[in-house]
Amino acid sequence: MTDRPSTEDFLRLADPMRRELLAHCYRMTGSVHDAEDLVQETYLRAWRAYDGFEGRSSLRTWLYRIATTVCLTALESRGRRPLPTGLGAPSTEASAPLVERPEVPWLEPVPDGMVGAGADDPAAIVTSRESIRLALIAALQHLPPRQRAILVLRDVLRWRAAEVAEALETTTAAVNSGLQRARAQLNEVSPSLDDPTPPLPQDQREQLDAYVAAFESYDVAALVKLFTRDAVWEMPPFTGWYQGAEEIGRLITVNCPAEHAGDLRLVPVAANGQPAFAVYFRQGDTYTAFSLMVLTLAAEGIRHVAMFFDVGLFEPFGLPPTRPVEERASAAN
C-alpha cells in the first residue's frame, strides 16, 4: 500500500492545476483580479487542510470543492459584475455625454495564457475557449451564485449531479432544479457552451488586420465598414452602449482623443478565447496605456467590441504601461 504524499508534496502535486482553478474562479466572479486572490485563498486553505485529505476523491476534485466554497463565500458580500449592456438601459446615442461610474465593479477580461486557453493546452475541458468567452461570463453574472456554481460544475467540469450536491451540501434534486433554471437563462446567450470556437479563418484574420490599420491611421470611415449593421460597442466604466456601425463611427469621431494617424497603437493579445488588442495613446514621444478591447467576430464583420478603460488590466496581460514611439517606427521598417 502506498502512503499518501506528505504535506511537503502538496505544492508539487497541486501547482499544475493553478491555471484551471484560476479559470474556475474567473467564471464564478468575472474578475481576473478577484480570481487570482481566490486561487491564493484556495491553496492556503487546502495546504492547511491537507493532512486531513483522505484521498476519497482526486486531489483535483478536492481543490475544486474548496475553490467553489471560497468563491461562494466571497460572492456573499459582492455584487455581480456587469457590462454596460447588462444594466438594462437602452442603447445610447453617440452624441450623448459619456457617463462614467468607476464605483461599479465591472466585468473584466482574462488573458488566455493565465487560464490555459491556448490551443495546445492539455487541460482542454476546464480551460476551453468556449467556457471563458466574454458573452458567457457576462451571462453567468446574471445567475445567483449557487446556480452559477451548479452550471459551471455540471456543464463545464462535467461533474455528476451527485458530486455537485456533495460539494454544495445540498440534494441532487436541488442541483437538477438549479441547473434547469440556469440553462434556461443561458440559452439566450449566443454562442452557447456547446458551440465550438474554431481557429480564425483567413478572411477574419484579414478583418483584424484591416481593423488595426484603420484604427492606427484614424480612418473612421474604414472602421465603420468593418462592423456588422447591428454591431454593439460598449466601454466600461462608461455606462452607455452603442448599436449600429454608423452610430459607433459617430461615437469614435466625437469621443476618441485621437486626431491623426499614429496617435493610437494597437498591440494584439488574446482574451477570453477571442481576438483582443491593447490600445496605447501617443503622448509626445511615448505611447501610454489607454484601454483594452475584446472583439467578437461574425462572418459578415465585427459584431461586438468591449473596450475596457482600466489600465490596471495591462499588468495581468504582461503589457508595459508605456512604449516608446521609436519602437513603433522600428517595427514598421
CSV table of C-alpha atoms in Angstrom, one decimal:
chain,number,residue,atom,x,y,z
A,1,MET,CA,0.0,0.0,0.0
A,2,THR,CA,1.4,3.4,-1.0
A,3,ASP,CA,1.5,6.1,1.7
A,4,ARG,CA,-0.4,9.3,1.0
A,5,PRO,CA,2.1,12.0,0.0
A,6,SER,CA,3.2,14.3,2.8
A,7,THR,CA,2.2,17.9,3.2
A,8,GLU,CA,5.6,18.9,1.7
A,9,ASP,CA,4.5,17.4,-1.5
A,10,PHE,CA,1.3,19.5,-1.7
A,11,LEU,CA,2.6,22.3,-4.0
A,12,ARG,CA,4.3,19.8,-6.3
A,13,LEU,CA,1.0,18.0,-6.8
A,14,ALA,CA,-1.4,21.0,-6.7
A,15,ASP,CA,0.5,23.7,-8.6
A,16,PRO,CA,0.0,22.2,-12.1
A,17,MET,CA,-3.8,22.8,-11.5
A,18,ARG,CA,-3.4,26.5,-10.7
A,19,ARG,CA,-4.4,27.8,-14.2
A,20,GLU,CA,-7.5,25.7,-14.4
A,21,LEU,CA,-8.5,26.8,-10.9
A,22,LEU,CA,-8.0,30.4,-11.9
A,23,ALA,CA,-10.3,29.8,-14.9
A,24,HIS,CA,-12.9,28.3,-12.5
A,25,CYS,CA,-12.7,31.3,-10.1
A,26,TYR,CA,-12.9,33.7,-13.0
A,27,ARG,CA,-16.1,32.1,-14.3
A,28,MET,CA,-17.5,32.4,-10.8
A,29,THR,CA,-16.5,36.0,-10.2
A,30,GLY,CA,-16.0,37.7,-13.7
A,31,SER,CA,-12.8,39.3,-12.4
A,32,VAL,CA,-9.2,38.3,-13.1
A,33,HIS,CA,-8.0,40.2,-10.0
A,34,ASP,CA,-10.6,38.6,-7.7
A,35,ALA,CA,-9.8,35.2,-9.3
A,36,GLU,CA,-6.1,35.5,-8.5
A,37,ASP,CA,-6.9,36.3,-4.9
A,38,LEU,CA,-9.4,33.5,-4.6
A,39,VAL,CA,-7.0,30.9,-6.0
A,40,GLN,CA,-4.4,32.0,-3.4
A,41,GLU,CA,-7.0,31.6,-0.7
A,42,THR,CA,-7.9,28.2,-2.1
A,43,TYR,CA,-4.3,27.0,-2.0
A,44,LEU,CA,-3.9,28.4,1.5
A,45,ARG,CA,-7.0,26.6,2.8
A,46,ALA,CA,-6.0,23.4,1.0
A,47,TRP,CA,-2.5,23.4,2.4
A,48,ARG,CA,-3.8,23.9,5.9
A,49,ALA,CA,-6.3,21.0,5.5
A,50,TYR,CA,-4.0,18.7,3.5
A,51,ASP,CA,-3.2,16.5,6.5
A,52,GLY,CA,-6.9,15.7,6.6
A,53,PHE,CA,-7.2,14.8,2.9
A,54,GLU,CA,-8.2,11.2,2.9
A,55,GLY,CA,-8.0,10.6,-0.9
A,56,ARG,CA,-11.6,9.5,-1.2
A,57,SER,CA,-11.8,11.8,-4.2
A,58,SER,CA,-9.0,13.0,-6.5
A,59,LEU,CA,-6.9,15.9,-5.4
A,60,ARG,CA,-8.3,17.9,-8.4
A,61,THR,CA,-11.9,17.3,-7.2
A,62,TRP,CA,-11.0,18.2,-3.7
A,63,LEU,CA,-9.3,21.5,-4.8
A,64,TYR,CA,-12.3,22.4,-6.9
A,65,ARG,CA,-14.6,21.9,-4.0
A,66,ILE,CA,-12.5,24.2,-1.9
A,67,ALA,CA,-12.3,26.8,-4.7
A,68,THR,CA,-16.1,26.7,-5.2
A,69,THR,CA,-16.7,27.3,-1.5
A,70,VAL,CA,-14.1,30.1,-1.4
A,71,CYS,CA,-15.9,31.8,-4.4
A,72,LEU,CA,-19.3,31.4,-2.9
A,73,THR,CA,-18.2,32.9,0.4
A,74,ALA,CA,-16.6,35.8,-1.4
A,75,LEU,CA,-19.7,36.4,-3.5
A,76,GLU,CA,-21.9,36.7,-0.4
A,77,SER,CA,-20.5,40.3,0.0
A,78,ARG,CA,-20.0,41.2,-3.6
A,79,GLY,CA,-22.5,42.3,-6.3
A,80,ARG,CA,-22.4,40.9,-9.8
A,81,ARG,CA,-20.0,42.3,-12.4
A,82,PRO,CA,-22.0,43.6,-15.4
A,83,LEU,CA,-21.1,45.1,-18.8
A,84,PRO,CA,-23.0,48.2,-19.8
A,85,THR,CA,-25.3,46.1,-21.9
A,86,GLY,CA,-26.3,44.2,-18.8
A,87,LEU,CA,-27.5,47.2,-16.9
A,88,GLY,CA,-30.9,47.1,-18.6
A,89,ALA,CA,-30.8,50.6,-20.2
A,90,PRO,CA,-31.5,51.1,-23.9
A,91,SER,CA,-28.7,51.8,-26.3
A,92,THR,CA,-27.2,55.3,-26.2
A,93,GLU,CA,-26.9,58.0,-28.8
A,94,ALA,CA,-23.3,58.7,-29.8
A,95,SER,CA,-23.8,62.5,-29.2
A,96,ALA,CA,-25.0,62.0,-25.6
A,97,PRO,CA,-22.5,62.9,-22.9
A,98,LEU,CA,-20.4,60.0,-21.5
A,99,VAL,CA,-21.5,58.9,-18.0
A,100,GLU,CA,-18.7,57.3,-16.0
A,101,ARG,CA,-19.3,55.0,-13.0
A,102,PRO,CA,-16.0,53.9,-11.6
A,103,GLU,CA,-17.6,52.7,-8.4
A,104,VAL,CA,-19.3,49.8,-10.3
A,105,PRO,CA,-17.4,46.5,-10.1
A,106,TRP,CA,-17.3,46.0,-13.9
A,107,LEU,CA,-16.7,42.7,-15.6
A,108,GLU,CA,-13.1,42.1,-16.5
A,109,PRO,CA,-11.4,40.2,-19.4
A,110,VAL,CA,-9.0,37.5,-18.7
A,111,PRO,CA,-5.7,36.7,-20.6
A,112,ASP,CA,-5.9,33.3,-22.4
A,113,GLY,CA,-2.5,32.4,-21.0
A,114,MET,CA,-3.5,32.8,-17.4
A,115,VAL,CA,-6.3,30.2,-17.7
A,116,GLY,CA,-4.6,27.8,-20.1
A,117,ALA,CA,-6.9,28.6,-23.1
A,118,GLY,CA,-4.1,28.3,-25.6
A,119,ALA,CA,-4.7,25.9,-28.5
A,120,ASP,CA,-2.1,23.4,-27.3
A,121,ASP,CA,-3.1,23.2,-23.6
A,122,PRO,CA,-3.9,19.7,-22.5
A,123,ALA,CA,-6.5,20.6,-19.9
A,124,ALA,CA,-9.0,21.3,-22.6
A,125,ILE,CA,-12.2,20.5,-20.8
A,126,VAL,CA,-11.7,23.0,-18.0
A,127,THR,CA,-9.8,25.7,-19.8
A,128,SER,CA,-11.6,25.6,-23.2
A,129,ARG,CA,-12.1,28.9,-25.0
A,130,GLU,CA,-15.9,28.2,-25.2
A,131,SER,CA,-16.2,28.4,-21.4
A,132,ILE,CA,-14.4,31.8,-20.9
A,133,ARG,CA,-16.0,33.7,-23.8
A,134,LEU,CA,-17.0,37.2,-22.7
A,135,ALA,CA,-20.7,36.8,-23.6
A,136,LEU,CA,-20.9,33.7,-21.5
A,137,ILE,CA,-19.0,35.2,-18.5
A,138,ALA,CA,-21.4,38.2,-18.7
A,139,ALA,CA,-24.4,35.9,-18.8
A,140,LEU,CA,-23.1,33.9,-15.8
A,141,GLN,CA,-23.1,37.1,-13.8
A,142,HIS,CA,-26.9,37.3,-14.0
A,143,LEU,CA,-27.3,34.0,-12.2
A,144,PRO,CA,-27.4,33.7,-8.4
A,145,PRO,CA,-24.0,32.5,-7.2
A,146,ARG,CA,-25.2,28.9,-6.3
A,147,GLN,CA,-26.9,28.5,-9.7
A,148,ARG,CA,-23.7,29.8,-11.3
A,149,ALA,CA,-21.7,27.2,-9.4
A,150,ILE,CA,-24.1,24.4,-10.4
A,151,LEU,CA,-23.9,25.3,-14.0
A,152,VAL,CA,-20.1,25.6,-14.1
A,153,LEU,CA,-19.6,22.3,-12.2
A,154,ARG,CA,-22.1,20.4,-14.3
A,155,ASP,CA,-21.7,21.8,-17.8
A,156,VAL,CA,-18.1,23.0,-17.8
A,157,LEU,CA,-16.4,20.5,-15.5
A,158,ARG,CA,-18.9,17.7,-16.3
A,159,TRP,CA,-19.4,16.7,-12.7
A,160,ARG,CA,-22.2,14.3,-11.9
A,161,ALA,CA,-25.2,15.8,-10.1
A,162,ALA,CA,-24.4,13.8,-7.0
A,163,GLU,CA,-20.9,15.2,-6.9
A,164,VAL,CA,-22.2,18.7,-7.2
A,165,ALA,CA,-24.7,18.1,-4.5
A,166,GLU,CA,-22.0,16.8,-2.2
A,167,ALA,CA,-19.7,19.8,-2.9
A,168,LEU,CA,-22.5,22.3,-2.3
A,169,GLU,CA,-24.0,20.3,0.6
A,170,THR,CA,-27.4,20.1,-1.0
A,171,THR,CA,-29.6,17.5,-2.7
A,172,THR,CA,-29.4,16.0,-6.1
A,173,ALA,CA,-32.9,17.3,-6.8
A,174,ALA,CA,-31.9,20.8,-5.9
A,175,VAL,CA,-28.9,20.6,-8.2
A,176,ASN,CA,-31.0,19.4,-11.1
A,177,SER,CA,-33.6,22.1,-10.5
A,178,GLY,CA,-30.9,24.8,-10.3
A,179,LEU,CA,-29.2,23.5,-13.4
A,180,GLN,CA,-32.5,23.6,-15.3
A,181,ARG,CA,-33.1,27.3,-14.4
A,182,ALA,CA,-29.5,28.3,-15.1
A,183,ARG,CA,-29.6,26.6,-18.5
A,184,ALA,CA,-32.8,28.4,-19.4
A,185,GLN,CA,-31.2,31.7,-18.8
A,186,LEU,CA,-28.0,30.8,-20.6
A,187,ASN,CA,-30.0,29.6,-23.7
A,188,GLU,CA,-30.4,33.3,-24.5
A,189,VAL,CA,-26.6,33.7,-25.0
A,190,SER,CA,-25.1,33.1,-28.4
A,191,PRO,CA,-22.8,31.3,-28.8
A,192,SER,CA,-23.6,28.6,-26.2
A,193,LEU,CA,-21.2,26.4,-24.2
A,194,ASP,CA,-21.7,23.7,-26.8
A,195,ASP,CA,-20.7,25.8,-29.8
A,196,PRO,CA,-17.0,25.2,-30.8
A,197,THR,CA,-14.5,28.0,-31.2
A,198,PRO,CA,-12.6,27.1,-34.3
A,199,PRO,CA,-9.4,28.9,-35.4
A,200,LEU,CA,-10.0,32.2,-37.2
A,201,PRO,CA,-10.3,31.7,-40.9
A,202,GLN,CA,-8.2,33.7,-43.3
A,203,ASP,CA,-10.9,36.3,-44.1
A,204,GLN,CA,-11.4,37.1,-40.4
A,205,ARG,CA,-7.7,37.4,-39.8
A,206,GLU,CA,-7.7,39.9,-42.7
A,207,GLN,CA,-10.6,41.7,-41.0
A,208,LEU,CA,-8.5,42.1,-37.9
A,209,ASP,CA,-5.6,43.4,-39.9
A,210,ALA,CA,-7.9,46.0,-41.5
A,211,TYR,CA,-9.3,46.9,-38.1
A,212,VAL,CA,-5.8,47.6,-36.8
A,213,ALA,CA,-4.8,49.6,-39.9
A,214,ALA,CA,-8.0,51.7,-39.7
A,215,PHE,CA,-7.6,52.5,-36.0
A,216,GLU,CA,-3.9,53.3,-36.3
A,217,SER,CA,-4.5,55.6,-39.3
A,218,TYR,CA,-7.5,57.0,-37.6
A,219,ASP,CA,-9.7,56.2,-40.6
A,220,VAL,CA,-13.2,56.2,-39.1
A,221,ALA,CA,-14.9,55.6,-42.4
A,222,ALA,CA,-12.8,52.4,-42.9
A,223,LEU,CA,-13.7,51.3,-39.4
A,224,VAL,CA,-17.4,51.7,-40.0
A,225,LYS,CA,-17.2,49.3,-43.0
A,226,LEU,CA,-15.8,46.6,-40.8
A,227,PHE,CA,-18.7,46.4,-38.4
A,228,THR,CA,-21.9,44.5,-38.9
A,229,ARG,CA,-25.1,46.6,-39.3
A,230,ASP,CA,-26.2,45.8,-35.7
A,231,ALA,CA,-22.8,45.8,-34.1
A,232,VAL,CA,-22.6,46.7,-30.4
A,233,TRP,CA,-19.8,48.8,-28.8
A,234,GLU,CA,-19.5,49.2,-25.0
A,235,MET,CA,-16.7,50.6,-22.8
A,236,PRO,CA,-16.8,50.2,-19.0
A,237,PRO,CA,-16.6,52.2,-16.8
A,238,PHE,CA,-18.9,54.3,-19.0
A,239,THR,CA,-22.5,53.2,-18.8
A,240,GLY,CA,-23.6,53.8,-22.3
A,241,TRP,CA,-23.6,51.2,-25.1
A,242,TYR,CA,-24.0,51.9,-28.8
A,243,GLN,CA,-25.6,49.9,-31.6
A,244,GLY,CA,-25.1,50.1,-35.3
A,245,ALA,CA,-22.0,50.6,-37.4
A,246,GLU,CA,-22.8,54.3,-38.2
A,247,GLU,CA,-23.5,55.1,-34.6
A,248,ILE,CA,-20.2,53.5,-33.5
A,249,GLY,CA,-18.4,55.6,-36.1
A,250,ARG,CA,-20.0,58.8,-34.7
A,251,LEU,CA,-19.1,57.8,-31.2
A,252,ILE,CA,-15.4,57.4,-32.2
A,253,THR,CA,-15.4,60.7,-34.1
A,254,VAL,CA,-16.9,62.6,-31.1
A,255,ASN,CA,-15.1,61.0,-28.2
A,256,CYS,CA,-11.9,59.3,-29.3
A,257,PRO,CA,-8.9,61.5,-28.3
A,258,ALA,CA,-7.0,60.6,-31.4
A,259,GLU,CA,-6.8,63.3,-34.1
A,260,HIS,CA,-4.2,62.0,-36.5
A,261,ALA,CA,-2.7,58.8,-37.9
A,262,GLY,CA,-0.2,57.4,-35.5
A,263,ASP,CA,-2.0,58.7,-32.3
A,264,LEU,CA,-3.1,55.2,-31.5
A,265,ARG,CA,-1.2,51.9,-31.4
A,266,LEU,CA,-2.9,48.5,-31.2
A,267,VAL,CA,-1.0,45.5,-29.8
A,268,PRO,CA,-2.6,42.1,-30.3
A,269,VAL,CA,-3.3,40.0,-27.2
A,270,ALA,CA,-5.7,37.1,-26.6
A,271,ALA,CA,-8.5,37.4,-24.1
A,272,ASN,CA,-11.5,35.2,-23.3
A,273,GLY,CA,-10.6,32.9,-26.2
A,274,GLN,CA,-11.2,35.9,-28.5
A,275,PRO,CA,-9.2,38.4,-30.5
A,276,ALA,CA,-8.2,41.4,-28.4
A,277,PHE,CA,-6.0,44.4,-28.5
A,278,ALA,CA,-4.2,46.6,-26.0
A,279,VAL,CA,-4.6,50.2,-27.1
A,280,TYR,CA,-1.9,52.8,-26.5
A,281,PHE,CA,-2.3,56.5,-27.0
A,282,ARG,CA,0.5,58.7,-28.1
A,283,GLN,CA,1.7,61.5,-25.8
A,284,GLY,CA,4.8,63.1,-27.1
A,285,ASP,CA,7.5,60.5,-27.7
A,286,THR,CA,5.7,57.8,-25.7
A,287,TYR,CA,2.7,55.6,-26.2
A,288,THR,CA,0.8,55.2,-22.9
A,289,ALA,CA,-1.6,52.5,-21.8
A,290,PHE,CA,-5.2,53.6,-22.8
A,291,SER,CA,-7.6,50.7,-23.0
A,292,LEU,CA,-8.0,47.0,-23.7
A,293,MET,CA,-10.6,45.9,-26.3
A,294,VAL,CA,-12.1,42.4,-26.8
A,295,LEU,CA,-13.7,41.7,-30.2
A,296,THR,CA,-16.4,39.2,-31.2
A,297,LEU,CA,-16.4,38.4,-34.9
A,298,ALA,CA,-19.1,37.2,-37.2
A,299,ALA,CA,-18.9,36.0,-40.8
A,300,GLU,CA,-20.2,39.4,-42.0
A,301,GLY,CA,-17.9,41.6,-39.8
A,302,ILE,CA,-17.1,42.7,-36.3
A,303,ARG,CA,-20.2,42.1,-34.2
A,304,HIS,CA,-19.2,43.3,-30.7
A,305,VAL,CA,-16.4,45.4,-29.1
A,306,ALA,CA,-15.9,45.6,-25.4
A,307,MET,CA,-13.4,48.4,-24.7
A,308,PHE,CA,-12.2,48.3,-21.1
A,309,PHE,CA,-10.8,51.6,-19.8
A,310,ASP,CA,-8.9,50.1,-16.9
A,311,VAL,CA,-5.2,50.3,-17.4
A,312,GLY,CA,-4.8,48.1,-14.3
A,313,LEU,CA,-5.6,45.2,-16.7
A,314,PHE,CA,-2.4,45.7,-18.6
A,315,GLU,CA,-0.3,44.0,-15.9
A,316,PRO,CA,-2.2,40.7,-15.9
A,317,PHE,CA,-1.7,40.7,-19.7
A,318,GLY,CA,2.0,41.2,-19.2
A,319,LEU,CA,1.9,44.5,-21.0
A,320,PRO,CA,4.1,47.5,-20.2
A,321,PRO,CA,2.4,50.8,-19.2
A,322,THR,CA,4.3,52.7,-21.9
A,323,ARG,CA,6.0,52.0,-25.2
A,324,PRO,CA,8.5,54.3,-27.0
A,325,VAL,CA,7.4,55.8,-30.3
A,326,GLU,CA,10.7,54.6,-31.7
A,327,GLU,CA,9.6,51.0,-31.1
A,328,ARG,CA,6.7,51.5,-33.4
A,329,ALA,CA,8.9,53.1,-36.1
A,330,SER,CA,11.3,50.2,-36.0
A,331,ALA,CA,8.5,47.7,-36.3
A,332,ALA,CA,7.2,49.5,-39.4
A,333,ASN,CA,10.6,49.4,-41.2
